[in-house]
Structure formats: structure tokens, C-alpha cells
CSV table of N, CA and C in Angstrom, one decimal:
chain,number,residue,atom,x,y,z
A,1,MET,N,52.6,182.3,-0.5
A,1,MET,CA,53.0,182.5,-1.9
A,1,MET,C,53.7,181.1,-2.4
A,2,LYS,N,53.3,180.6,-3.6
A,2,LYS,CA,53.5,179.3,-4.2
A,2,LYS,C,54.8,179.9,-5.0
A,3,LEU,N,55.9,179.1,-4.7
A,3,LEU,CA,57.3,179.3,-5.3
A,3,LEU,C,57.2,178.5,-6.6
A,4,PRO,N,57.9,178.8,-7.6
A,4,PRO,CA,58.1,178.3,-8.8
A,4,PRO,C,58.9,177.0,-8.8
A,5,ILE,N,58.6,176.0,-9.3
A,5,ILE,CA,59.5,174.6,-9.5
A,5,ILE,C,60.8,175.1,-10.1
A,6,ILE,N,61.8,174.8,-9.7
A,6,ILE,CA,63.1,175.1,-10.2
A,6,ILE,C,63.9,173.6,-10.5
A,7,LEU,N,64.3,173.4,-11.7
A,7,LEU,CA,65.1,172.3,-11.9
A,7,LEU,C,66.6,172.7,-12.4
A,8,ASP,N,67.4,171.8,-11.9
A,8,ASP,CA,68.9,172.1,-12.2
A,8,ASP,C,69.6,170.6,-12.5
A,9,VAL,N,70.7,170.8,-13.5
A,9,VAL,CA,71.3,169.8,-13.9
A,9,VAL,C,72.7,169.9,-13.7
A,10,GLU,N,73.4,169.1,-13.2
A,10,GLU,CA,75.0,169.0,-13.3
A,10,GLU,C,75.2,168.0,-14.4
A,11,ALA,N,76.4,168.2,-15.1
A,11,ALA,CA,76.7,167.4,-16.3
A,11,ALA,C,78.1,167.1,-16.2
A,12,SER,N,78.2,166.0,-17.3
A,12,SER,CA,79.8,165.5,-17.4
A,12,SER,C,80.9,166.6,-17.8
A,13,GLY,N,80.3,167.6,-18.3
A,13,GLY,CA,81.2,168.7,-18.9
A,13,GLY,C,80.4,169.6,-19.6
A,14,PHE,N,80.7,170.4,-20.4
A,14,PHE,CA,80.0,171.4,-21.3
A,14,PHE,C,80.3,171.3,-23.0
A,15,GLY,N,79.3,171.4,-23.5
A,15,GLY,CA,79.5,171.5,-25.0
A,15,GLY,C,79.2,169.9,-25.4
A,16,ARG,N,79.7,169.8,-26.6
A,16,ARG,CA,79.5,168.5,-27.4
A,16,ARG,C,80.0,167.4,-26.6
A,17,GLY,N,78.9,166.2,-26.7
A,17,GLY,CA,79.3,165.0,-25.9
A,17,GLY,C,78.7,164.9,-24.5
A,18,SER,N,78.7,166.1,-23.9
A,18,SER,CA,78.2,166.1,-22.5
A,18,SER,C,76.9,165.6,-22.2
A,19,TYR,N,76.6,165.3,-21.0
A,19,TYR,CA,75.5,164.6,-20.8
A,19,TYR,C,75.1,164.8,-19.2
A,20,PRO,N,73.7,164.7,-18.9
A,20,PRO,CA,73.5,164.8,-17.6
A,20,PRO,C,74.0,163.8,-16.4
A,21,ILE,N,74.3,164.3,-15.3
A,21,ILE,CA,75.0,163.2,-14.3
A,21,ILE,C,73.9,163.4,-13.1
A,22,GLU,N,73.4,164.5,-12.9
A,22,GLU,CA,72.6,164.7,-11.5
A,22,GLU,C,71.5,165.7,-12.0
A,23,ILE,N,70.2,165.5,-11.5
A,23,ILE,CA,69.0,166.1,-11.7
A,23,ILE,C,68.4,166.5,-10.5
A,24,GLY,N,68.1,167.7,-10.1
A,24,GLY,CA,67.4,168.1,-9.0
A,24,GLY,C,66.4,169.1,-9.2
A,25,ILE,N,65.4,168.9,-8.4
A,25,ILE,CA,64.4,169.9,-8.2
A,25,ILE,C,64.0,170.7,-6.9
A,26,ALA,N,63.6,171.8,-6.8
A,26,ALA,CA,63.2,172.6,-5.9
A,26,ALA,C,61.8,172.8,-6.0
A,27,ARG,N,60.8,172.1,-5.3
A,27,ARG,CA,59.5,172.0,-5.4
A,27,ARG,C,58.7,173.4,-4.9
A,28,ALA,N,57.6,173.5,-5.3
A,28,ALA,CA,56.8,174.7,-5.0
A,28,ALA,C,56.7,174.7,-3.3
A,29,ASP,N,56.8,173.8,-2.7
A,29,ASP,CA,56.7,173.8,-1.1
A,29,ASP,C,58.2,174.0,-0.4
A,30,ALA,N,59.1,174.2,-1.5
A,30,ALA,CA,60.6,174.5,-0.9
A,30,ALA,C,61.5,173.4,-0.8
A,31,SER,N,60.7,172.2,-0.7
A,31,SER,CA,61.6,170.9,-0.5
A,31,SER,C,62.4,170.6,-1.9
A,32,THR,N,63.3,169.8,-1.6
A,32,THR,CA,64.4,169.5,-2.6
A,32,THR,C,64.6,168.0,-2.9
A,33,CYS,N,64.9,167.7,-4.0
A,33,CYS,CA,65.1,166.1,-4.3
A,33,CYS,C,66.0,166.2,-5.5
A,34,ALA,N,67.1,165.2,-5.4
A,34,ALA,CA,68.0,165.1,-6.4
A,34,ALA,C,68.3,163.6,-6.7
A,35,PHE,N,68.7,163.2,-7.9
A,35,PHE,CA,69.1,161.8,-8.4
A,35,PHE,C,70.4,161.8,-9.1
A,36,LEU,N,71.5,161.2,-8.9
A,36,LEU,CA,72.5,160.9,-9.6
A,36,LEU,C,72.2,159.8,-10.8
A,37,ILE,N,72.6,160.1,-11.8
A,37,ILE,CA,72.4,159.4,-13.1
A,37,ILE,C,73.4,158.5,-13.6
A,38,GLN,N,73.2,157.1,-13.6
A,38,GLN,CA,74.0,156.1,-14.4
A,38,GLN,C,74.1,156.5,-15.9
A,39,PRO,N,75.3,156.7,-16.3
A,39,PRO,CA,75.3,157.1,-17.8
A,39,PRO,C,75.0,156.1,-18.7
A,40,CYS,N,74.3,156.3,-19.7
A,40,CYS,CA,73.9,155.4,-20.7
A,40,CYS,C,75.3,154.7,-21.5
A,41,GLU,N,75.2,153.7,-22.0
A,41,GLU,CA,76.5,153.1,-22.5
A,41,GLU,C,77.1,154.2,-23.5
A,42,GLU,N,76.3,155.0,-24.4
A,42,GLU,CA,77.0,155.8,-25.3
A,42,GLU,C,77.6,157.0,-24.8
A,43,TRP,N,77.3,157.3,-23.6
A,43,TRP,CA,77.6,158.5,-22.9
A,43,TRP,C,79.0,158.4,-22.3
A,44,THR,N,80.1,158.8,-23.1
A,44,THR,CA,81.4,158.4,-22.6
A,44,THR,C,82.2,159.7,-22.3
A,45,HIS,N,81.7,161.0,-22.9
A,45,HIS,CA,82.5,162.2,-22.5
A,45,HIS,C,82.6,162.4,-21.0
A,46,TRP,N,83.9,163.0,-20.6
A,46,TRP,CA,84.2,163.2,-19.2
A,46,TRP,C,85.1,164.3,-19.1
A,47,ASP,N,84.8,165.5,-18.5
A,47,ASP,CA,85.5,166.5,-18.3
A,47,ASP,C,86.1,166.7,-16.8
A,48,PRO,N,87.2,166.5,-16.5
A,48,PRO,CA,87.7,166.6,-15.3
A,48,PRO,C,87.6,168.0,-14.6
A,49,LYS,N,87.6,169.0,-15.5
A,49,LYS,CA,87.2,170.2,-14.9
A,49,LYS,C,85.8,170.4,-14.3
A,50,ALA,N,84.9,169.7,-14.9
A,50,ALA,CA,83.6,169.8,-14.5
A,50,ALA,C,83.7,168.8,-13.1
A,51,GLU,N,84.2,167.8,-13.2
A,51,GLU,CA,84.2,166.9,-12.0
A,51,GLU,C,84.8,167.7,-10.7
A,52,LEU,N,85.8,168.7,-11.0
A,52,LEU,CA,86.3,169.6,-9.9
A,52,LEU,C,85.1,170.4,-9.3
A,53,LEU,N,84.4,170.8,-10.3
A,53,LEU,CA,83.2,171.6,-9.8
A,53,LEU,C,82.2,171.0,-8.8
A,54,HIS,N,81.7,169.9,-9.4
A,54,HIS,CA,80.5,169.2,-8.7
A,54,HIS,C,81.0,168.0,-7.9
A,55,GLY,N,82.2,167.7,-7.9
A,55,GLY,CA,82.8,166.7,-7.0
A,55,GLY,C,82.2,165.1,-7.2
A,56,ILE,N,81.6,164.9,-8.4
A,56,ILE,CA,81.0,163.7,-8.7
A,56,ILE,C,81.8,162.8,-9.6
A,57,SER,N,82.2,161.7,-9.2
A,57,SER,CA,83.2,161.0,-10.1
A,57,SER,C,82.3,160.0,-10.9
A,58,ARG,N,82.8,159.7,-12.2
A,58,ARG,CA,82.1,158.8,-13.0
A,58,ARG,C,81.9,157.3,-12.4
A,59,GLU,N,83.0,156.9,-11.5
A,59,GLU,CA,82.9,155.8,-10.8
A,59,GLU,C,81.6,155.8,-9.8
A,60,ARG,N,81.7,157.0,-9.1
A,60,ARG,CA,80.4,157.1,-8.2
A,60,ARG,C,79.1,157.2,-8.9
A,61,LEU,N,79.1,157.6,-10.1
A,61,LEU,CA,77.8,157.5,-10.9
A,61,LEU,C,77.4,156.2,-11.2
A,62,MET,N,78.4,155.3,-11.6
A,62,MET,CA,78.2,153.9,-11.9
A,62,MET,C,77.7,153.0,-10.8
A,63,ARG,N,78.3,153.4,-9.5
A,63,ARG,CA,77.9,152.8,-8.2
A,63,ARG,C,76.7,153.1,-7.7
A,64,GLU,N,76.3,154.4,-7.7
A,64,GLU,CA,75.3,155.0,-6.8
A,64,GLU,C,74.2,155.8,-7.7
A,65,GLY,N,74.5,156.0,-9.0
A,65,GLY,CA,73.3,156.5,-9.8
A,65,GLY,C,72.3,155.5,-10.3
A,66,TYR,N,71.2,156.3,-10.7
A,66,TYR,CA,69.8,155.5,-11.0
A,66,TYR,C,70.0,155.4,-12.6
A,67,PRO,N,69.3,154.4,-13.0
A,67,PRO,CA,69.3,154.1,-14.6
A,67,PRO,C,68.4,155.4,-15.1
A,68,VAL,N,68.6,155.7,-16.4
A,68,VAL,CA,68.2,157.0,-16.9
A,68,VAL,C,66.6,156.8,-17.1
A,69,ARG,N,66.0,155.7,-17.2
A,69,ARG,CA,64.6,155.4,-17.2
A,69,ARG,C,63.9,155.7,-15.9
A,70,ASP,N,64.6,155.5,-14.9
A,70,ASP,CA,63.9,155.7,-13.6
A,70,ASP,C,64.0,157.0,-13.3
A,71,VAL,N,65.0,157.9,-13.6
A,71,VAL,CA,65.3,159.3,-13.5
A,71,VAL,C,64.2,160.1,-14.2
A,72,ALA,N,64.1,159.6,-15.5
A,72,ALA,CA,63.1,160.2,-16.3
A,72,ALA,C,61.6,160.1,-15.9
A,73,GLN,N,61.5,158.9,-15.5
A,73,GLN,CA,60.0,158.5,-14.8
A,73,GLN,C,59.8,159.4,-13.5
A,74,TRP,N,60.7,159.5,-12.9
A,74,TRP,CA,60.7,160.4,-11.6
A,74,TRP,C,60.1,161.8,-12.0
A,75,LEU,N,61.0,162.3,-12.9
A,75,LEU,CA,60.7,163.5,-13.5
A,75,LEU,C,59.3,163.8,-13.9
A,76,ASN,N,58.7,162.8,-14.6
A,76,ASN,CA,57.5,163.0,-15.2
A,76,ASN,C,56.6,162.9,-14.2
A,77,ASP,N,56.7,161.9,-12.9
A,77,ASP,CA,55.7,161.8,-11.9
A,77,ASP,C,55.9,163.1,-11.1
A,78,GLU,N,57.0,163.8,-10.8
A,78,GLU,CA,57.1,165.0,-9.9
A,78,GLU,C,56.5,166.2,-10.8
A,79,LEU,N,56.8,166.3,-12.2
A,79,LEU,CA,56.3,167.6,-12.8
A,79,LEU,C,55.3,167.4,-13.7
A,80,GLY,N,54.6,166.2,-13.9
A,80,GLY,CA,53.6,165.8,-14.9
A,80,GLY,C,52.4,166.7,-14.6
A,81,ASP,N,51.9,166.8,-13.4
A,81,ASP,CA,50.7,167.6,-13.0
A,81,ASP,C,51.1,169.1,-13.3
A,82,CYS,N,52.0,169.8,-12.8
A,82,CYS,CA,52.1,171.1,-12.9
A,82,CYS,C,52.7,171.6,-14.3
A,83,ARG,N,53.3,170.6,-15.2
A,83,ARG,CA,53.5,170.8,-16.4
A,83,ARG,C,54.7,171.7,-16.8
A,84,LEU,N,55.1,172.3,-15.8
A,84,LEU,CA,56.2,173.4,-15.9
A,84,LEU,C,57.1,173.5,-14.8
A,85,ALA,N,58.5,173.6,-15.1
A,85,ALA,CA,59.5,174.0,-14.1
A,85,ALA,C,60.6,175.1,-15.1
A,86,TYR,N,61.2,175.4,-14.1
A,86,TYR,CA,62.0,176.6,-14.7
A,86,TYR,C,63.7,176.5,-14.3
A,87,SER,N,64.4,176.9,-15.4
A,87,SER,CA,65.9,176.6,-15.1
A,87,SER,C,66.6,178.0,-15.4
A,88,ASP,N,67.8,178.3,-14.9
A,88,ASP,CA,68.5,179.4,-15.1
A,88,ASP,C,69.6,179.2,-16.1
A,89,SER,N,69.6,177.9,-16.5
A,89,SER,CA,70.6,177.7,-17.7
A,89,SER,C,69.9,176.9,-18.7
A,90,TRP,N,68.8,177.6,-19.2
A,90,TRP,CA,67.7,176.8,-20.2
A,90,TRP,C,68.5,176.0,-21.2
A,91,GLY,N,69.3,176.9,-21.9
A,91,GLY,CA,70.0,176.2,-23.1
A,91,GLY,C,70.7,174.8,-22.8
A,92,PHE,N,71.5,174.8,-21.7
A,92,PHE,CA,72.1,173.4,-21.3
A,92,PHE,C,71.1,172.5,-20.8
A,93,ASP,N,70.4,173.1,-19.7
A,93,ASP,CA,69.5,172.2,-19.0
A,93,ASP,C,68.5,171.4,-20.0
A,94,ASN,N,67.8,172.3,-20.7
A,94,ASN,CA,66.9,171.6,-21.6
A,94,ASN,C,67.5,170.7,-22.6
A,95,THR,N,68.8,171.0,-23.2
A,95,THR,CA,69.4,169.9,-24.0
A,95,THR,C,69.7,168.7,-23.2
A,96,TRP,N,70.1,168.8,-22.0
A,96,TRP,CA,70.6,167.6,-21.1
A,96,TRP,C,69.3,166.8,-20.6
A,97,VAL,N,68.1,167.6,-20.3
A,97,VAL,CA,67.0,166.8,-20.1
A,97,VAL,C,66.4,166.0,-21.1
A,98,SER,N,66.4,166.7,-22.5
A,98,SER,CA,66.1,166.0,-23.7
A,98,SER,C,66.9,164.7,-23.9
A,99,LEU,N,68.2,164.8,-23.5
A,99,LEU,CA,69.1,163.7,-23.8
A,99,LEU,C,68.6,162.7,-22.9
A,100,LEU,N,68.3,163.0,-21.7
A,100,LEU,CA,67.9,161.8,-20.5
A,100,LEU,C,66.6,161.2,-21.2
A,101,PHE,N,65.7,162.0,-21.5
A,101,PHE,CA,64.5,161.4,-22.0
A,101,PHE,C,64.6,160.5,-23.2
A,102,ASP,N,65.5,161.1,-24.3
A,102,ASP,CA,65.8,160.3,-25.4
A,102,ASP,C,66.3,159.1,-25.1
A,103,CYS,N,67.2,158.9,-24.4
A,103,CYS,CA,68.0,157.7,-23.9
A,103,CYS,C,67.1,156.8,-23.1
A,104,ALA,N,66.1,157.5,-22.3
A,104,ALA,CA,65.1,156.5,-21.5
A,104,ALA,C,63.9,156.1,-22.5
A,105,SER,N,64.0,156.5,-23.7
A,105,SER,CA,62.8,156.3,-24.7
A,105,SER,C,61.5,156.6,-24.1
A,106,LEU,N,61.6,157.7,-23.4
A,106,LEU,CA,60.2,158.2,-22.8
A,106,LEU,C,60.0,159.7,-23.4
A,107,LEU,N,58.8,160.3,-23.3
A,107,LEU,CA,58.6,161.7,-23.7
A,107,LEU,C,58.3,162.6,-22.2
A,108,PRO,N,58.9,163.6,-22.2
A,108,PRO,CA,58.6,164.4,-20.9
A,108,PRO,C,57.0,165.1,-21.1
A,109,ARG,N,56.5,165.0,-19.9
A,109,ARG,CA,55.2,165.4,-19.6
A,109,ARG,C,55.2,166.7,-19.0
A,110,PHE,N,56.1,167.6,-19.3
A,110,PHE,CA,56.3,168.8,-18.4
A,110,PHE,C,57.3,169.7,-19.6
A,111,ARG,N,57.3,170.9,-19.5
A,111,ARG,CA,58.0,171.9,-20.2
A,111,ARG,C,59.0,172.7,-19.3
A,112,LEU,N,60.3,172.8,-19.9
A,112,LEU,CA,61.3,173.5,-19.0
A,112,LEU,C,61.1,174.9,-19.6
A,113,GLU,N,61.2,176.0,-18.9
A,113,GLU,CA,61.3,177.3,-19.2
A,113,GLU,C,62.4,178.0,-18.7
A,114,SER,N,62.9,179.2,-19.2
A,114,SER,CA,63.9,180.0,-18.7
A,114,SER,C,63.4,180.7,-17.4
A,115,LEU,N,64.1,180.6,-16.3
A,115,LEU,CA,63.9,181.4,-15.1
A,115,LEU,C,63.5,182.8,-15.4
A,116,ARG,N,64.4,183.3,-16.3
A,116,ARG,CA,64.3,184.9,-16.7
A,116,ARG,C,62.7,185.1,-17.1
A,117,ARG,N,62.1,184.3,-17.7
A,117,ARG,CA,60.8,184.5,-17.9
A,117,ARG,C,59.8,185.1,-16.9
A,118,LEU,N,60.2,184.7,-15.4
A,118,LEU,CA,59.7,185.0,-14.3
A,118,LEU,C,60.1,186.2,-13.7
A,119,LEU,N,61.1,186.8,-14.1
A,119,LEU,CA,61.9,187.9,-13.5
A,119,LEU,C,61.6,189.2,-14.3
A,120,ASN,N,61.1,190.4,-13.6
A,120,ASN,CA,60.6,191.7,-13.9
A,120,ASN,C,62.1,192.4,-14.1
A,121,GLU,N,62.2,193.6,-14.6
A,121,GLU,CA,63.6,194.5,-14.7
A,121,GLU,C,64.2,194.7,-13.2
A,122,GLN,N,63.4,194.9,-12.3
A,122,GLN,CA,64.1,195.4,-10.8
A,122,GLN,C,64.5,193.9,-10.3
A,123,GLN,N,64.0,192.6,-10.5
A,123,GLN,CA,64.5,191.5,-10.1
A,123,GLN,C,65.8,191.1,-10.9
A,124,LEU,N,65.7,191.5,-12.3
A,124,LEU,CA,67.0,191.1,-13.1
A,124,LEU,C,68.2,191.9,-12.6
A,125,GLU,N,67.9,193.2,-12.2
A,125,GLU,CA,69.0,194.0,-11.7
A,125,GLU,C,69.6,193.6,-10.3
A,126,ARG,N,68.6,193.1,-9.4
A,126,ARG,CA,69.1,192.7,-8.2
A,126,ARG,C,69.5,191.1,-8.2
A,127,TRP,N,69.4,190.6,-9.3
A,127,TRP,CA,69.5,189.0,-9.2
A,127,TRP,C,71.0,188.6,-8.8
A,128,MET,N,72.2,189.0,-9.3
A,128,MET,CA,73.4,188.5,-9.1
A,128,MET,C,73.7,188.9,-7.7
A,129,SER,N,73.6,190.1,-7.3
A,129,SER,CA,74.0,190.5,-5.9
A,129,SER,C,73.1,189.8,-4.8
A,130,THR,N,71.7,189.4,-5.1
A,130,THR,CA,71.0,188.7,-4.1
A,130,THR,C,71.4,187.2,-4.0
A,131,LYS,N,71.8,186.7,-5.3
A,131,LYS,CA,72.3,185.3,-5.4
A,131,LYS,C,73.5,185.1,-4.5
A,132,GLU,N,74.5,186.0,-4.6
A,132,GLU,CA,75.6,186.1,-3.9
A,132,GLU,C,75.3,186.2,-2.4
A,133,ALA,N,74.5,187.2,-2.1
A,133,ALA,CA,74.2,187.2,-0.6
A,133,ALA,C,73.4,186.0,-0.1
A,134,MET,N,72.7,185.2,-0.8
A,134,MET,CA,72.2,183.9,-0.4
A,134,MET,C,73.0,183.0,-0.4
A,135,ILE,N,74.1,182.8,-1.3
A,135,ILE,CA,75.2,182.0,-1.2
A,135,ILE,C,76.1,182.0,-0.1
A,136,ASP,N,76.3,183.5,0.6
A,136,ASP,CA,77.1,183.8,1.8
A,136,ASP,C,76.1,183.4,3.1
A,137,SER,N,74.7,183.6,3.1
A,137,SER,CA,74.1,183.3,4.0
A,137,SER,C,73.4,181.9,4.4
A,138,ALA,N,73.2,181.4,3.5
A,138,ALA,CA,72.6,180.1,3.5
A,138,ALA,C,73.8,178.9,3.3
A,139,SER,N,73.6,177.9,4.0
A,139,SER,CA,74.7,176.9,4.0
A,139,SER,C,74.1,175.8,2.9
A,140,ILE,N,74.5,176.2,1.7
A,140,ILE,CA,74.1,175.5,0.3
A,140,ILE,C,75.5,175.0,-0.2
A,141,ARG,N,75.5,173.7,-0.6
A,141,ARG,CA,76.8,173.1,-1.3
A,141,ARG,C,76.5,173.5,-2.7
A,142,ARG,N,77.2,174.3,-3.3
A,142,ARG,CA,77.1,174.7,-4.8
A,142,ARG,C,77.5,173.4,-5.5
A,143,HIS,N,77.1,173.8,-7.1
A,143,HIS,CA,77.1,172.6,-7.9
A,143,HIS,C,76.6,171.3,-7.6
A,144,ARG,N,75.6,171.1,-6.8
A,144,ARG,CA,74.8,169.9,-6.7
A,144,ARG,C,73.5,170.3,-7.1
A,145,ALA,N,73.0,169.5,-7.8
A,145,ALA,CA,71.6,169.8,-8.6
A,145,ALA,C,70.5,170.2,-7.5
A,146,GLY,N,70.1,169.5,-6.6
A,146,GLY,CA,69.1,170.1,-5.5
A,146,GLY,C,69.3,171.3,-5.0
A,147,GLU,N,70.4,171.3,-4.4
A,147,GLU,CA,70.9,172.6,-3.4
A,147,GLU,C,71.0,173.8,-4.5
A,148,ASP,N,71.4,173.5,-5.7
A,148,ASP,CA,71.5,174.7,-6.7
A,148,ASP,C,70.2,175.2,-6.9
A,149,ALA,N,69.2,174.2,-7.2
A,149,ALA,CA,68.0,174.4,-7.5
A,149,ALA,C,67.1,175.3,-6.4
A,150,ARG,N,67.6,174.9,-5.2
A,150,ARG,CA,66.9,175.6,-3.9
A,150,ARG,C,67.5,176.9,-3.7
A,151,LEU,N,68.9,177.3,-4.0
A,151,LEU,CA,69.6,178.4,-4.2
A,151,LEU,C,68.8,179.3,-5.0
A,152,LEU,N,68.4,178.8,-6.2
A,152,LEU,CA,67.7,179.7,-7.2
A,152,LEU,C,66.4,180.2,-6.8
A,153,GLN,N,65.7,179.1,-6.2
A,153,GLN,CA,64.4,179.5,-5.6
A,153,GLN,C,64.3,180.5,-4.5
A,154,LEU,N,65.5,180.3,-3.7
A,154,LEU,CA,65.6,181.4,-2.5
A,154,LEU,C,66.1,182.8,-3.1
A,155,THR,N,66.7,182.9,-4.3
A,155,THR,CA,67.1,184.1,-4.8
A,155,THR,C,65.9,184.7,-5.6
A,156,TYR,N,65.0,183.7,-6.1
A,156,TYR,CA,64.0,184.4,-6.7
A,156,TYR,C,63.1,184.9,-5.7
A,157,GLU,N,62.9,184.3,-4.6
A,157,GLU,CA,61.9,184.6,-3.5
A,157,GLU,C,62.3,185.9,-2.9
A,158,ARG,N,63.5,186.1,-2.5
A,158,ARG,CA,64.2,187.2,-2.1
A,158,ARG,C,64.2,188.4,-2.9
A,159,THR,N,64.4,188.3,-4.2
A,159,THR,CA,64.1,189.3,-5.3
A,159,THR,C,62.6,190.1,-5.4
A,160,LEU,N,61.8,189.0,-5.0
A,160,LEU,CA,60.3,189.6,-5.0
A,160,LEU,C,60.2,190.4,-4.0
A,161,SER,N,61.0,190.5,-2.9
A,161,SER,CA,60.9,191.2,-1.5
A,161,SER,C,61.6,192.5,-1.9
A,162,GLY,N,62.5,192.5,-2.7
A,162,GLY,CA,63.2,193.9,-2.9
A,162,GLY,C,64.5,193.9,-2.0
A,163,THR,N,65.0,193.0,-1.1
A,163,THR,CA,65.8,193.0,-0.4
A,163,THR,C,67.0,192.1,-0.9
A,164,ASP,N,68.3,192.5,-0.7
A,164,ASP,CA,69.3,191.7,-1.2
A,164,ASP,C,70.1,190.9,0.1
């Protein structure tokens, strides 16, 4: 079975002024990849509560992050052929991906859709309990983009089988 490609974004905070700081994907073959993002000059918002969740400091982004153009190009290279990725937080993630591409002066060659579009009623009913079971059983570090994307992909796969 070919798994859906899942994209996840960690951000500087939520709401007005927030921006992407890490983007990760879980590929159809279940491999993952993620990149820290150097903030654009105009991206100044920083929420210490968000940093407590993801554990990534702004200083680390400046030191280890990749320029926005490089990350946007990587996303186009990764997703341009399949043209589609899924997100569990489409409203936030789509906004942050759009912001990334805008700052990079590039157009995305893929579309981001809500993961809910893939789920039937039975999967929706089992989603939260299955996700919690996956968190408990898999050694996934939460609130990091690549690992969260893989967690969502594993949860999707498990809900297909009907076991929690």
C-alpha cells in the first residue's frame, strides 16, 4: 500500500505574525525528512510557549536553519511530481507554507490538502485513540515536524486496519 505524503510545520507561535520554523514530510515510502528554517528579516514574532513545545530556539534557527528559498525549493523538488501532500492542521500549515513560498519568491508546485479528506467515518471515530496508542508505542519525539508527520502517517495506516 502506498502511504499518503504528510507534511507538518512547526512555527514560531500561533496566530498573527507567526511563521514556519521547521517543515517536515513523511514520504510515501515512510521515510522522513525535515529542515529548520532561518527566519526572514521581517519574521520577528516569537512565542516562548511555542518554544517550550518544540524545543527550538530562535538562536538555533539562525545558526542551523536553512534559507527560506532553499527550503521552498526542497519542497518543490520533493512534492512537485506527486503534486499533493496532506496536513492535519491545514488552516495553519497551509498559511505557513504560503508564507514560506512568498518570502522565497517561489510558487509551490504542489497542493496541500486536509488529511481529513482521506478519512472515512470509521477512521475519524478511531483517529484520536489510535494516535494516542501510536504515541505510546512508537518512540516519536513530538512537536518536531518530521516525526509528527510520520506519527500522522502511522496513525492513518493503523486506522485503515481497524485496530487501535
